[in-house]
Coordinates of C-alpha atoms in Angstrom, one line a residue:
M388 CA 11.7 -34.8 50.8
H389 CA 12.6 -37.5 48.3
S390 CA 9.5 -36.6 46.3
D391 CA 10.5 -32.9 46.2
L392 CA 13.9 -33.8 44.9
K393 CA 12.4 -36.0 42.3
Q394 CA 10.1 -33.3 41.2
K395 CA 12.9 -30.7 41.1
H396 CA 15.1 -32.8 38.8
W397 CA 12.2 -34.0 36.6
R398 CA 12.7 -33.6 32.8
P399 CA 10.2 -34.1 30.0
Q400 CA 10.7 -36.9 27.6
W401 CA 12.2 -36.1 24.2
F402 CA 10.0 -38.7 22.5
V403 CA 6.7 -40.4 23.3
R404 CA 4.5 -42.8 21.4
G405 CA 2.2 -40.1 20.2
D406 CA 5.1 -38.5 18.4
V407 CA 5.0 -41.3 15.8
D408 CA 1.5 -40.2 14.6
G409 CA 2.5 -36.6 14.8
F410 CA 5.6 -37.2 12.7
L411 CA 3.7 -39.1 10.0
G412 CA 1.3 -36.2 9.7
L413 CA 3.8 -33.3 9.8
G414 CA 6.4 -35.3 7.7
L415 CA 3.8 -36.0 5.1
D416 CA 2.8 -32.3 4.9
N417 CA 6.5 -31.4 4.4
L418 CA 7.0 -34.2 1.9
I419 CA 4.2 -32.8 -0.3
Q420 CA 5.8 -29.4 -0.2
V421 CA 9.2 -30.8 -1.2
L422 CA 7.6 -32.7 -4.1
L423 CA 5.9 -29.5 -5.1
I424 CA 9.2 -27.7 -5.1
I425 CA 10.7 -30.4 -7.3
A426 CA 7.8 -30.4 -9.7
L427 CA 7.5 -26.6 -10.0
C428 CA 11.2 -26.0 -10.3
R429 CA 11.7 -28.7 -13.0
N430 CA 8.5 -28.4 -15.0
V431 CA 7.4 -24.8 -14.6
L432 CA 10.8 -23.0 -14.2
G433 CA 12.9 -25.4 -16.1
Y434 CA 15.7 -25.6 -13.5
P435 CA 18.4 -28.2 -13.9
N436 CA 18.8 -31.1 -11.5
E437 CA 22.1 -29.7 -10.2
L438 CA 20.4 -26.5 -9.1
V439 CA 17.4 -28.3 -7.6
F440 CA 19.2 -31.1 -5.8
G441 CA 22.5 -29.5 -5.3
T442 CA 21.5 -26.1 -4.0
I443 CA 17.8 -25.5 -3.4
L444 CA 16.8 -28.7 -1.6
P445 CA 19.9 -28.8 0.7
A446 CA 19.3 -25.2 1.7
T447 CA 15.6 -26.1 2.3
G448 CA 16.7 -29.1 4.4
I449 CA 18.9 -27.0 6.6
S450 CA 16.0 -24.5 7.2
L451 CA 13.7 -27.4 8.2
L452 CA 16.4 -28.9 10.4
I453 CA 17.2 -25.6 12.2
G454 CA 13.5 -24.6 12.8
N455 CA 12.2 -28.0 13.9
L456 CA 15.1 -28.5 16.4
A457 CA 14.6 -25.0 17.7
Y458 CA 10.9 -25.5 18.3
A459 CA 11.5 -28.9 19.9
H460 CA 14.0 -27.3 22.3
Q461 CA 11.5 -24.5 23.0
A462 CA 8.8 -27.0 23.9
H463 CA 11.3 -29.0 26.1
Q464 CA 12.2 -25.8 27.9
L465 CA 8.5 -24.9 28.5
A466 CA 7.7 -28.4 29.7
S467 CA 10.7 -28.3 32.0
I468 CA 9.7 -24.9 33.5
E469 CA 6.1 -25.9 34.0
K470 CA 6.8 -29.5 35.0
R471 CA 4.3 -30.7 32.4
S472 CA 4.6 -33.7 30.1
D473 CA 1.9 -32.6 27.7
R474 CA 3.6 -29.7 26.0
T475 CA 3.5 -29.9 22.1
A476 CA 6.1 -28.2 19.9
L477 CA 4.9 -25.7 17.3
P478 CA 4.6 -27.4 13.9
Y479 CA 6.9 -25.9 11.3
G480 CA 7.6 -26.4 7.6
I481 CA 7.6 -24.8 4.1
N482 CA 5.1 -22.1 3.5
T483 CA 2.7 -23.4 0.9
V484 CA 1.3 -20.0 -0.2
S485 CA 4.7 -18.4 -0.5
L486 CA 5.9 -21.4 -2.5
F487 CA 3.3 -20.8 -5.2
A488 CA 3.5 -17.0 -4.9
Y489 CA 7.2 -16.8 -5.4
V490 CA 7.2 -19.4 -8.3
F491 CA 4.4 -17.8 -10.3
L492 CA 4.6 -14.2 -9.2
V493 CA 8.4 -13.7 -9.0
M494 CA 10.6 -16.5 -10.4
L495 CA 8.6 -17.3 -13.5
P496 CA 8.1 -13.7 -14.6
V497 CA 11.8 -13.0 -14.1
K498 CA 12.8 -15.9 -16.3
L499 CA 10.3 -15.1 -19.0
T500 CA 11.3 -11.5 -19.1
A501 CA 15.0 -12.4 -19.3
L502 CA 14.4 -14.8 -22.2
G503 CA 12.3 -12.1 -23.9
Q504 CA 15.3 -9.8 -23.7
G505 CA 17.5 -12.2 -25.5
M506 CA 19.2 -13.8 -22.5
D507 CA 20.2 -17.5 -22.9
E508 CA 18.3 -20.2 -20.9
A509 CA 21.1 -20.9 -18.4
S510 CA 21.5 -17.2 -17.6
A511 CA 17.7 -16.7 -17.3
V512 CA 17.4 -19.6 -15.0
R513 CA 20.2 -18.3 -12.8
L514 CA 18.6 -14.8 -12.6
S515 CA 15.2 -16.4 -11.8
W516 CA 16.8 -18.4 -9.0
Q517 CA 18.6 -15.3 -7.6
A518 CA 15.3 -13.4 -7.6
G519 CA 13.7 -16.2 -5.6
M520 CA 16.5 -16.0 -3.1
V521 CA 16.0 -12.3 -2.7
A522 CA 12.3 -12.7 -2.2
C523 CA 12.9 -15.4 0.4
L524 CA 15.4 -13.3 2.2
G525 CA 13.0 -10.3 2.2
S526 CA 10.3 -12.5 3.7
G527 CA 12.7 -13.7 6.5
L528 CA 13.7 -10.1 7.3
I529 CA 10.1 -9.0 7.6
E530 CA 9.3 -12.0 9.8
T531 CA 12.3 -11.2 12.0
V532 CA 11.3 -7.5 12.3
G533 CA 7.7 -8.7 12.9
A534 CA 8.9 -10.5 16.0
F535 CA 9.2 -7.0 17.6
T536 CA 6.2 -5.3 15.9
A537 CA 3.6 -8.0 15.4
G538 CA 1.2 -6.4 17.8
V539 CA 1.3 -3.0 16.0
L540 CA 0.8 -4.7 12.6
R541 CA -2.2 -6.7 13.8
R542 CA -3.9 -3.5 15.1
W543 CA -3.3 -1.6 11.9
L544 CA -4.2 -4.1 9.3
P545 CA -7.9 -5.4 9.0
R546 CA -7.9 -9.1 9.3
A547 CA -10.3 -9.4 6.3
A548 CA -7.8 -7.5 4.1
L549 CA -5.0 -9.9 5.0
L550 CA -6.9 -13.1 4.8
A551 CA -8.8 -12.3 1.6
T552 CA -5.5 -11.4 -0.1
L553 CA -4.1 -14.9 0.6
A554 CA -7.4 -16.6 0.0
G555 CA -7.4 -15.3 -3.6
I556 CA -3.9 -16.8 -4.2
A557 CA -5.0 -20.0 -2.5
L558 CA -8.1 -20.3 -4.6
G559 CA -6.4 -19.5 -7.9
Y560 CA -2.9 -20.8 -7.9
I561 CA -3.4 -23.7 -5.4
A562 CA -7.0 -24.9 -5.2
L563 CA -8.2 -24.3 -8.8
G564 CA -4.9 -25.3 -10.2
F565 CA -5.0 -28.7 -8.5
L566 CA -8.7 -29.1 -9.0
L567 CA -8.1 -28.9 -12.7
R568 CA -5.4 -31.5 -12.3
T569 CA -7.7 -33.7 -10.2
Y570 CA -10.3 -33.8 -13.0
A571 CA -7.6 -34.4 -15.5
Q572 CA -6.7 -37.6 -13.6
P573 CA -10.1 -38.4 -12.0
V574 CA -9.5 -42.0 -11.0
V575 CA -6.6 -41.1 -8.7
G576 CA -7.5 -37.5 -8.0
L577 CA -11.2 -37.9 -7.0
T578 CA -10.5 -41.1 -4.9
V579 CA -7.7 -39.4 -2.9
L580 CA -9.9 -36.2 -2.6
A581 CA -12.7 -38.3 -1.0
I582 CA -10.3 -39.8 1.5
V583 CA -9.0 -36.4 2.5
L584 CA -12.5 -35.0 2.8
V585 CA -13.8 -37.8 5.1
T586 CA -10.8 -37.8 7.3
Y587 CA -10.1 -34.0 7.5
Y588 CA -13.6 -32.6 7.4
G589 CA -15.6 -35.7 8.3
R590 CA -13.2 -36.4 11.2
L591 CA -13.4 -40.1 10.6
R592 CA -11.0 -41.8 13.0
L593 CA -8.7 -44.3 11.3
P594 CA -5.7 -46.4 12.6
I595 CA -3.3 -44.2 10.5
P596 CA -3.4 -40.5 9.7
G597 CA -5.9 -39.7 6.9
G598 CA -3.3 -37.9 4.8
L599 CA -0.9 -40.9 4.9
L600 CA -3.8 -43.2 3.9
A601 CA -4.7 -40.9 1.0
V602 CA -1.1 -40.9 -0.3
V603 CA -0.7 -44.7 0.0
I604 CA -4.0 -45.4 -1.9
G605 CA -3.1 -42.6 -4.4
V606 CA 0.3 -44.3 -5.1
G607 CA -1.5 -47.6 -5.6
L608 CA -4.0 -46.2 -8.0
A609 CA -1.2 -44.3 -9.8
W610 CA 0.7 -47.5 -10.3
S611 CA -2.4 -49.3 -11.6
T612 CA -3.4 -46.6 -14.0
G613 CA 0.1 -46.1 -15.5
L614 CA 0.7 -42.6 -14.0
I615 CA 4.0 -43.8 -12.5
N616 CA 6.8 -44.1 -15.0
S617 CA 8.1 -47.7 -14.8
D618 CA 11.1 -46.9 -17.0
A619 CA 14.1 -48.4 -15.2
S620 CA 16.5 -45.9 -16.9
R621 CA 14.4 -43.0 -15.5
W622 CA 14.6 -44.5 -12.0
S623 CA 18.3 -45.1 -12.4
Q624 CA 18.8 -41.4 -13.4
E625 CA 16.9 -40.3 -10.3
A626 CA 18.9 -42.7 -8.1
S627 CA 22.1 -41.1 -9.4
Q628 CA 21.0 -37.9 -7.7
I629 CA 21.4 -39.6 -4.3
G630 CA 24.5 -38.5 -2.4
L631 CA 25.4 -36.0 0.3
R632 CA 25.2 -32.4 -0.9
L633 CA 26.0 -29.8 1.6
P634 CA 24.8 -26.3 0.9
H635 CA 27.1 -23.3 0.6
L636 CA 26.7 -19.6 1.4
E637 CA 25.2 -17.8 -1.6
I638 CA 26.0 -14.2 -0.4
A639 CA 27.5 -13.3 -3.8
N640 CA 24.4 -14.5 -5.7
L641 CA 22.2 -12.6 -3.3
W642 CA 24.2 -9.4 -3.8
H643 CA 24.2 -9.9 -7.5
A644 CA 20.4 -10.0 -7.5
R645 CA 19.9 -7.0 -5.3
G646 CA 18.3 -5.2 -8.2
Q647 CA 15.5 -7.7 -8.1
L648 CA 14.3 -6.5 -4.7
L649 CA 12.5 -3.3 -5.6
P650 CA 10.4 -4.6 -8.5
W651 CA 9.0 -7.5 -6.4
L652 CA 8.3 -5.6 -3.1
G653 CA 4.6 -5.8 -4.0
V654 CA 4.8 -9.6 -3.6
I655 CA 7.5 -9.8 -0.9
V656 CA 6.1 -7.3 1.7
P657 CA 2.5 -8.6 1.7
M658 CA 3.7 -12.2 1.9
G659 CA 6.1 -11.4 4.7
L660 CA 3.3 -9.6 6.6
F661 CA 1.0 -12.6 6.0
N662 CA 3.7 -15.0 7.4
V663 CA 4.1 -12.8 10.5
L664 CA 0.4 -12.4 11.3
G665 CA -0.3 -16.0 10.3
S666 CA 2.4 -17.3 12.6
L667 CA 1.1 -15.0 15.3
Q668 CA -2.4 -16.5 15.0
N669 CA -1.0 -20.0 15.1
I670 CA 0.9 -19.2 18.3
E671 CA -2.3 -17.9 19.8
S672 CA -4.0 -21.1 18.6
A673 CA -1.4 -23.1 20.5
E674 CA -2.0 -21.0 23.6
A675 CA -5.7 -21.7 23.4
A676 CA -4.8 -25.4 23.4
G677 CA -2.8 -24.9 26.6
D678 CA 0.8 -24.3 25.3
R679 CA 1.8 -20.7 25.9
Y680 CA 5.0 -19.9 24.0
C681 CA 6.9 -16.6 23.9
V682 CA 5.7 -14.8 20.8
R683 CA 9.0 -13.0 20.1
S684 CA 11.2 -16.1 20.3
S685 CA 8.7 -18.1 18.2
L686 CA 8.6 -15.6 15.4
L687 CA 12.4 -15.1 15.6
I688 CA 13.0 -18.8 15.0
D689 CA 10.7 -18.6 12.0
G690 CA 12.4 -15.6 10.5
I691 CA 15.9 -16.9 11.1
G692 CA 15.0 -20.2 9.5
T693 CA 13.8 -18.4 6.4
M694 CA 16.9 -16.2 6.2
A695 CA 19.1 -19.3 6.6
A696 CA 17.3 -20.9 3.7
A697 CA 17.8 -17.9 1.5
G698 CA 21.5 -17.4 2.5
L699 CA 22.2 -21.0 1.5
G700 CA 20.3 -20.9 -1.8
S701 CA 16.6 -21.7 -1.2
C702 CA 13.8 -19.6 -2.6
F703 CA 11.1 -20.8 -0.3
P704 CA 10.2 -19.4 3.2
T705 CA 9.3 -21.5 6.2
T706 CA 6.5 -20.8 8.6
I707 CA 4.7 -22.0 11.8
Y708 CA 2.0 -24.3 10.6
I709 CA -1.7 -24.1 11.4
G710 CA -3.0 -27.1 13.3
H711 CA -1.1 -27.2 16.6
P712 CA -4.3 -28.3 18.6
A713 CA -4.7 -31.2 16.2
W714 CA -1.2 -32.5 16.7
K715 CA -1.6 -32.1 20.5
E716 CA -4.9 -34.0 20.5
M717 CA -3.2 -36.7 18.4
G718 CA -0.7 -37.2 21.3
A719 CA 2.3 -35.6 19.6
R720 CA 4.6 -33.7 22.0
I721 CA 8.3 -32.8 21.4
G722 CA 9.7 -35.7 19.4
Y723 CA 7.5 -35.3 16.3
S724 CA 9.2 -31.9 15.7
W725 CA 12.9 -32.9 16.0
L726 CA 12.3 -36.2 14.2
N727 CA 10.6 -34.3 11.3
G728 CA 13.6 -31.9 11.1
L729 CA 16.1 -34.8 11.1
V730 CA 14.3 -36.9 8.6
M731 CA 13.3 -34.2 6.2
G732 CA 16.6 -32.3 6.5
S733 CA 18.6 -35.5 5.9
A734 CA 16.5 -36.5 2.9
C735 CA 17.0 -33.1 1.4
L736 CA 20.8 -33.2 1.9
L737 CA 21.1 -36.7 0.5
G738 CA 19.1 -36.0 -2.6
V739 CA 16.6 -38.9 -2.2
F740 CA 13.5 -36.9 -3.1
G741 CA 14.1 -37.2 -6.9
L742 CA 13.5 -41.0 -6.6
V743 CA 10.7 -40.4 -4.1
A744 CA 9.1 -38.1 -6.7
E745 CA 9.1 -40.9 -9.2
L746 CA 7.5 -43.4 -6.7
V747 CA 5.0 -40.9 -5.3
P748 CA 3.6 -38.8 -8.1
I749 CA 2.1 -35.4 -7.2
E750 CA -1.3 -36.8 -8.2
A751 CA -1.2 -39.1 -5.1
G752 CA -1.0 -36.1 -2.7
M753 CA -2.4 -33.2 -4.6
A754 CA -5.8 -33.5 -2.8
I755 CA -3.9 -32.5 0.4
V756 CA -2.7 -29.4 -1.4
L757 CA -6.2 -28.7 -2.6
Y758 CA -7.4 -29.1 1.0
I759 CA -4.8 -26.5 2.1
G760 CA -6.2 -24.1 -0.5
I761 CA -9.7 -24.7 0.7
V762 CA -8.7 -24.2 4.3
I763 CA -7.0 -20.9 3.6
A764 CA -10.0 -19.6 1.6
A765 CA -12.5 -20.8 4.2
Q766 CA -10.5 -19.2 7.0
A767 CA -10.9 -15.8 5.3
F768 CA -14.6 -16.0 5.9
Q769 CA -14.6 -18.0 9.2
S770 CA -12.0 -15.8 11.0
T771 CA -13.5 -12.4 10.1
P772 CA -16.8 -10.8 11.3
S773 CA -19.7 -11.9 9.1
T774 CA -20.4 -8.3 8.2
H775 CA -17.0 -8.2 6.5
A776 CA -17.8 -11.1 4.1
P777 CA -18.3 -8.7 1.1
A778 CA -14.8 -7.3 1.7
V779 CA -13.4 -10.8 1.8
A780 CA -15.2 -11.6 -1.5
L781 CA -13.8 -8.5 -3.1
G782 CA -10.3 -9.2 -1.9
L783 CA -10.4 -12.7 -3.6
L784 CA -10.8 -11.2 -7.0
P785 CA -7.4 -9.8 -7.8
G786 CA -5.7 -13.1 -7.0
L787 CA -8.2 -14.9 -9.3
A788 CA -7.6 -12.3 -12.0
G789 CA -3.8 -12.8 -11.7
W790 CA -4.2 -16.6 -12.0
G791 CA -6.5 -16.0 -15.0
A792 CA -3.9 -13.7 -16.6
S793 CA -1.2 -16.4 -16.3
L794 CA -3.6 -18.9 -18.0
I795 CA -4.2 -16.4 -20.8
K796 CA -0.5 -15.9 -21.4
A797 CA 0.3 -19.6 -21.2
G798 CA -2.4 -20.2 -23.8
L799 CA -1.0 -17.5 -26.1
R800 CA 2.5 -18.9 -25.8
A801 CA 1.1 -22.4 -26.5
G802 CA -0.6 -21.0 -29.6
G803 CA 2.7 -19.6 -31.0
A804 CA 2.6 -16.1 -29.7
G805 CA 5.7 -14.8 -27.8
S806 CA 8.1 -16.1 -30.5
N807 CA 10.6 -13.9 -32.3
S808 CA 8.3 -13.7 -35.3
E809 CA 5.2 -13.0 -33.2
P810 CA 6.1 -11.3 -29.9
F811 CA 3.4 -10.2 -27.4
N812 CA 1.8 -6.9 -28.6
S813 CA -1.3 -4.8 -28.2
A814 CA -2.9 -6.4 -31.2
L815 CA -3.5 -9.5 -29.0
L816 CA -5.6 -7.4 -26.7
G817 CA -8.0 -6.5 -29.5
R818 CA -8.5 -10.0 -30.6
L819 CA -9.1 -11.2 -27.1
Q820 CA -11.5 -8.4 -26.4
E821 CA -13.5 -9.4 -29.5
A822 CA -14.0 -12.7 -27.7
D823 CA -15.1 -10.8 -24.6
V824 CA -11.8 -11.6 -22.8
W825 CA -10.7 -8.3 -21.2
A826 CA -7.0 -9.3 -21.0
S827 CA -5.9 -5.7 -20.4
G828 CA -7.8 -5.6 -17.1
A829 CA -6.5 -9.0 -16.1
F830 CA -2.9 -7.9 -16.8
A831 CA -3.5 -4.7 -14.8
L832 CA -4.8 -6.6 -11.8
E833 CA -2.0 -9.2 -12.1
Q834 CA 0.7 -6.5 -11.4
G835 CA 0.8 -6.0 -7.7
Q836 CA -2.2 -8.2 -7.2
I837 CA -1.4 -8.9 -3.5
I838 CA -1.3 -5.2 -2.6
T839 CA -4.4 -4.5 -4.7
A840 CA -6.4 -7.2 -2.9
M841 CA -5.3 -5.9 0.4
L842 CA -6.2 -2.3 -0.4
L843 CA -9.6 -3.1 -1.9
A844 CA -10.6 -5.4 1.0
A845 CA -9.5 -2.8 3.5
M846 CA -11.4 -0.1 1.7
L847 CA -14.6 -2.1 1.9
V848 CA -14.1 -3.0 5.5
Y849 CA -13.8 0.7 6.3
V850 CA -16.9 1.5 4.2
I851 CA -18.9 -1.3 6.0
E852 CA -17.9 0.2 9.3
Q853 CA -18.7 3.7 8.0
R854 CA -15.2 4.8 8.6
F855 CA -15.2 6.8 5.4
L856 CA -12.1 8.9 6.1
A857 CA -10.1 5.6 6.5
A858 CA -11.5 4.4 3.3
S859 CA -10.6 7.6 1.6
I860 CA -7.0 7.5 2.9
T861 CA -6.7 3.9 1.7
S862 CA -7.9 4.9 -1.8
F863 CA -5.4 7.7 -1.9
L864 CA -2.6 5.2 -1.0
A865 CA -3.8 3.1 -3.9
S866 CA -3.7 6.1 -6.2
A867 CA -0.2 6.9 -5.1
A868 CA 0.9 3.3 -5.6
S869 CA -0.7 3.3 -9.1
W870 CA 0.9 6.5 -10.1
I871 CA 4.5 5.2 -9.7
G872 CA 3.6 1.7 -10.9
I873 CA 3.7 -0.4 -7.8
I874 CA 0.4 -1.7 -8.8
H875 CA -1.4 -2.1 -12.2
A876 CA 1.0 -0.4 -14.6
W877 CA 2.3 -3.0 -17.0
R878 CA 4.0 -3.4 -20.3
F879 CA 4.6 -6.2 -22.8
T880 CA 7.8 -8.1 -23.2
Q881 CA 8.3 -10.6 -26.0
T882 CA 6.8 -13.5 -24.0
D883 CA 5.1 -11.9 -20.9
T884 CA 3.6 -8.9 -19.2
V885 CA 5.7 -7.2 -16.5
L886 CA 5.4 -4.5 -13.9
E887 CA 6.3 -1.0 -15.2
L888 CA 7.8 1.3 -12.6
G889 CA 8.1 5.1 -13.2
W890 CA 6.6 8.5 -12.5
G891 CA 3.1 8.7 -13.9
V892 CA 3.1 5.3 -15.6
G893 CA -0.2 4.3 -13.9
S894 CA -1.9 7.6 -14.2
S895 CA -5.3 6.3 -15.4
W896 CA -5.6 3.9 -12.4
A897 CA -4.3 6.6 -10.1
M898 CA -7.1 9.0 -11.3
G899 CA -9.7 6.3 -10.7
Y900 CA -8.5 5.7 -7.2
L901 CA -8.3 9.4 -6.5
L902 CA -12.0 9.8 -7.6
M903 CA -12.8 6.9 -5.3
A904 CA -11.1 8.8 -2.4
V905 CA -13.2 11.9 -3.2
V906 CA -16.4 9.8 -3.2
F907 CA -15.5 8.3 0.2
M908 CA -14.6 11.7 1.5
L909 CA -18.0 13.2 0.4
A910 CA -19.8 10.2 1.9
G911 CA -18.0 10.9 5.3
L912 CA -19.0 14.6 5.1
H913 CA -22.6 13.7 4.4
Q914 CA -22.7 11.2 7.3
R915 CA -21.4 14.0 9.6
R916 CA -24.2 16.3 8.5
L917 CA -26.8 13.6 9.1
I918 CA -25.4 13.0 12.6
S919 CA -25.2 16.7 13.5
G920 CA -28.6 17.5 12.0

């Protein structure tokens, strides 16, 4: 009787020893994402410290706090119901792919376009930030709706089409970008990369998590090679950022930027779908490891966390991380989740990451980001049928072309083009074409690149499966999207190329896709004749 009462009132522990290792791993992952936010916002977007440390990071911290506490509570409830002490909370943090996608495919183009139209720097920065918030809110809304429709989405969308789309972004904007940076700083970059490879892929067991060891050694090498700025005044300036900064509701700014929603739906919708289906796969991965969580509530937490971030001023969605089985095997349970939320959330609110960014340069942890890019790209091939590999390869190309287009434009601007005296114009295309650089094609693929990758990969999946009618319908959808400028249609601004929306603006690409649809339709008719004959 006493044993029954004891079992009835049993409650799982909120913290166990294995949560220390889990926190170090998950916290390090989130740390790298925050350092990326600081580096990209400051160096790529030119955002002032007040916006980064006074608005964006506090909002990011609240989203991390809300989500991690919610997933810890969810795990505690499951453990209490099942009377099990081995339940591991779902890992949660900033979405790496969305971070890069929104910076390079939404926020930077908005700023460059605004500057090209004569807007001053401060106003262009503000509009860029508002566009990022709108994109983040859109992603959160899609994730929330996806909590109720995830099953339908998964049946409708070929896995190869979704994973190849994200793999292209991962290879270009994440993996290749940081691989170049690795070889620009080979002493730090290659050493840290070797540690990441032997611990993550070689599964070498060490007393501390491999990622933490990589960062510690990377910091040491950065100090010894002079990568860390030892200027005391710079440290003092970053230390001055420390102080409690509570976020505020940014509803007015979101409303002011509502006009930025439509032009960027080609980025927002696919990224939202990826977050939904990626989170769904990670929930299924947790179930395979023995932790069966409610899909709807898990996705709702993710969506609400992202919307909270946007409503408070962040531009960066959150997501359920891959790797739940690894945290579980490590011994992490419930505590690693709430501890990560408290520590990362507090650090964001207190503004300590500016000083951390000086002490831990991105070179010390960029191999981990490179690893993430490799994982995403490899998953596109590993998680799809081997016969769909050509479709995955095709789906990679628009993302790589988009990254290449951004390099072309950055090079042109560095060479003096894009100024008042030499704005971007069609003459540049001719000079590049003489050097066998088909920039016009790169610029066309850049616009709506995520949708293009998804459509192309889906077409080829259907062709491989000899579902020619489905391939024809997909081609027709691509034709319609091209005609109104959702994909491909572009125009020059003074300093950039931007999407051009309007009736018939993409007529040449629309005609090409329409002819593809005809070819697929004829192939289907021929196949029917062969079968009937």
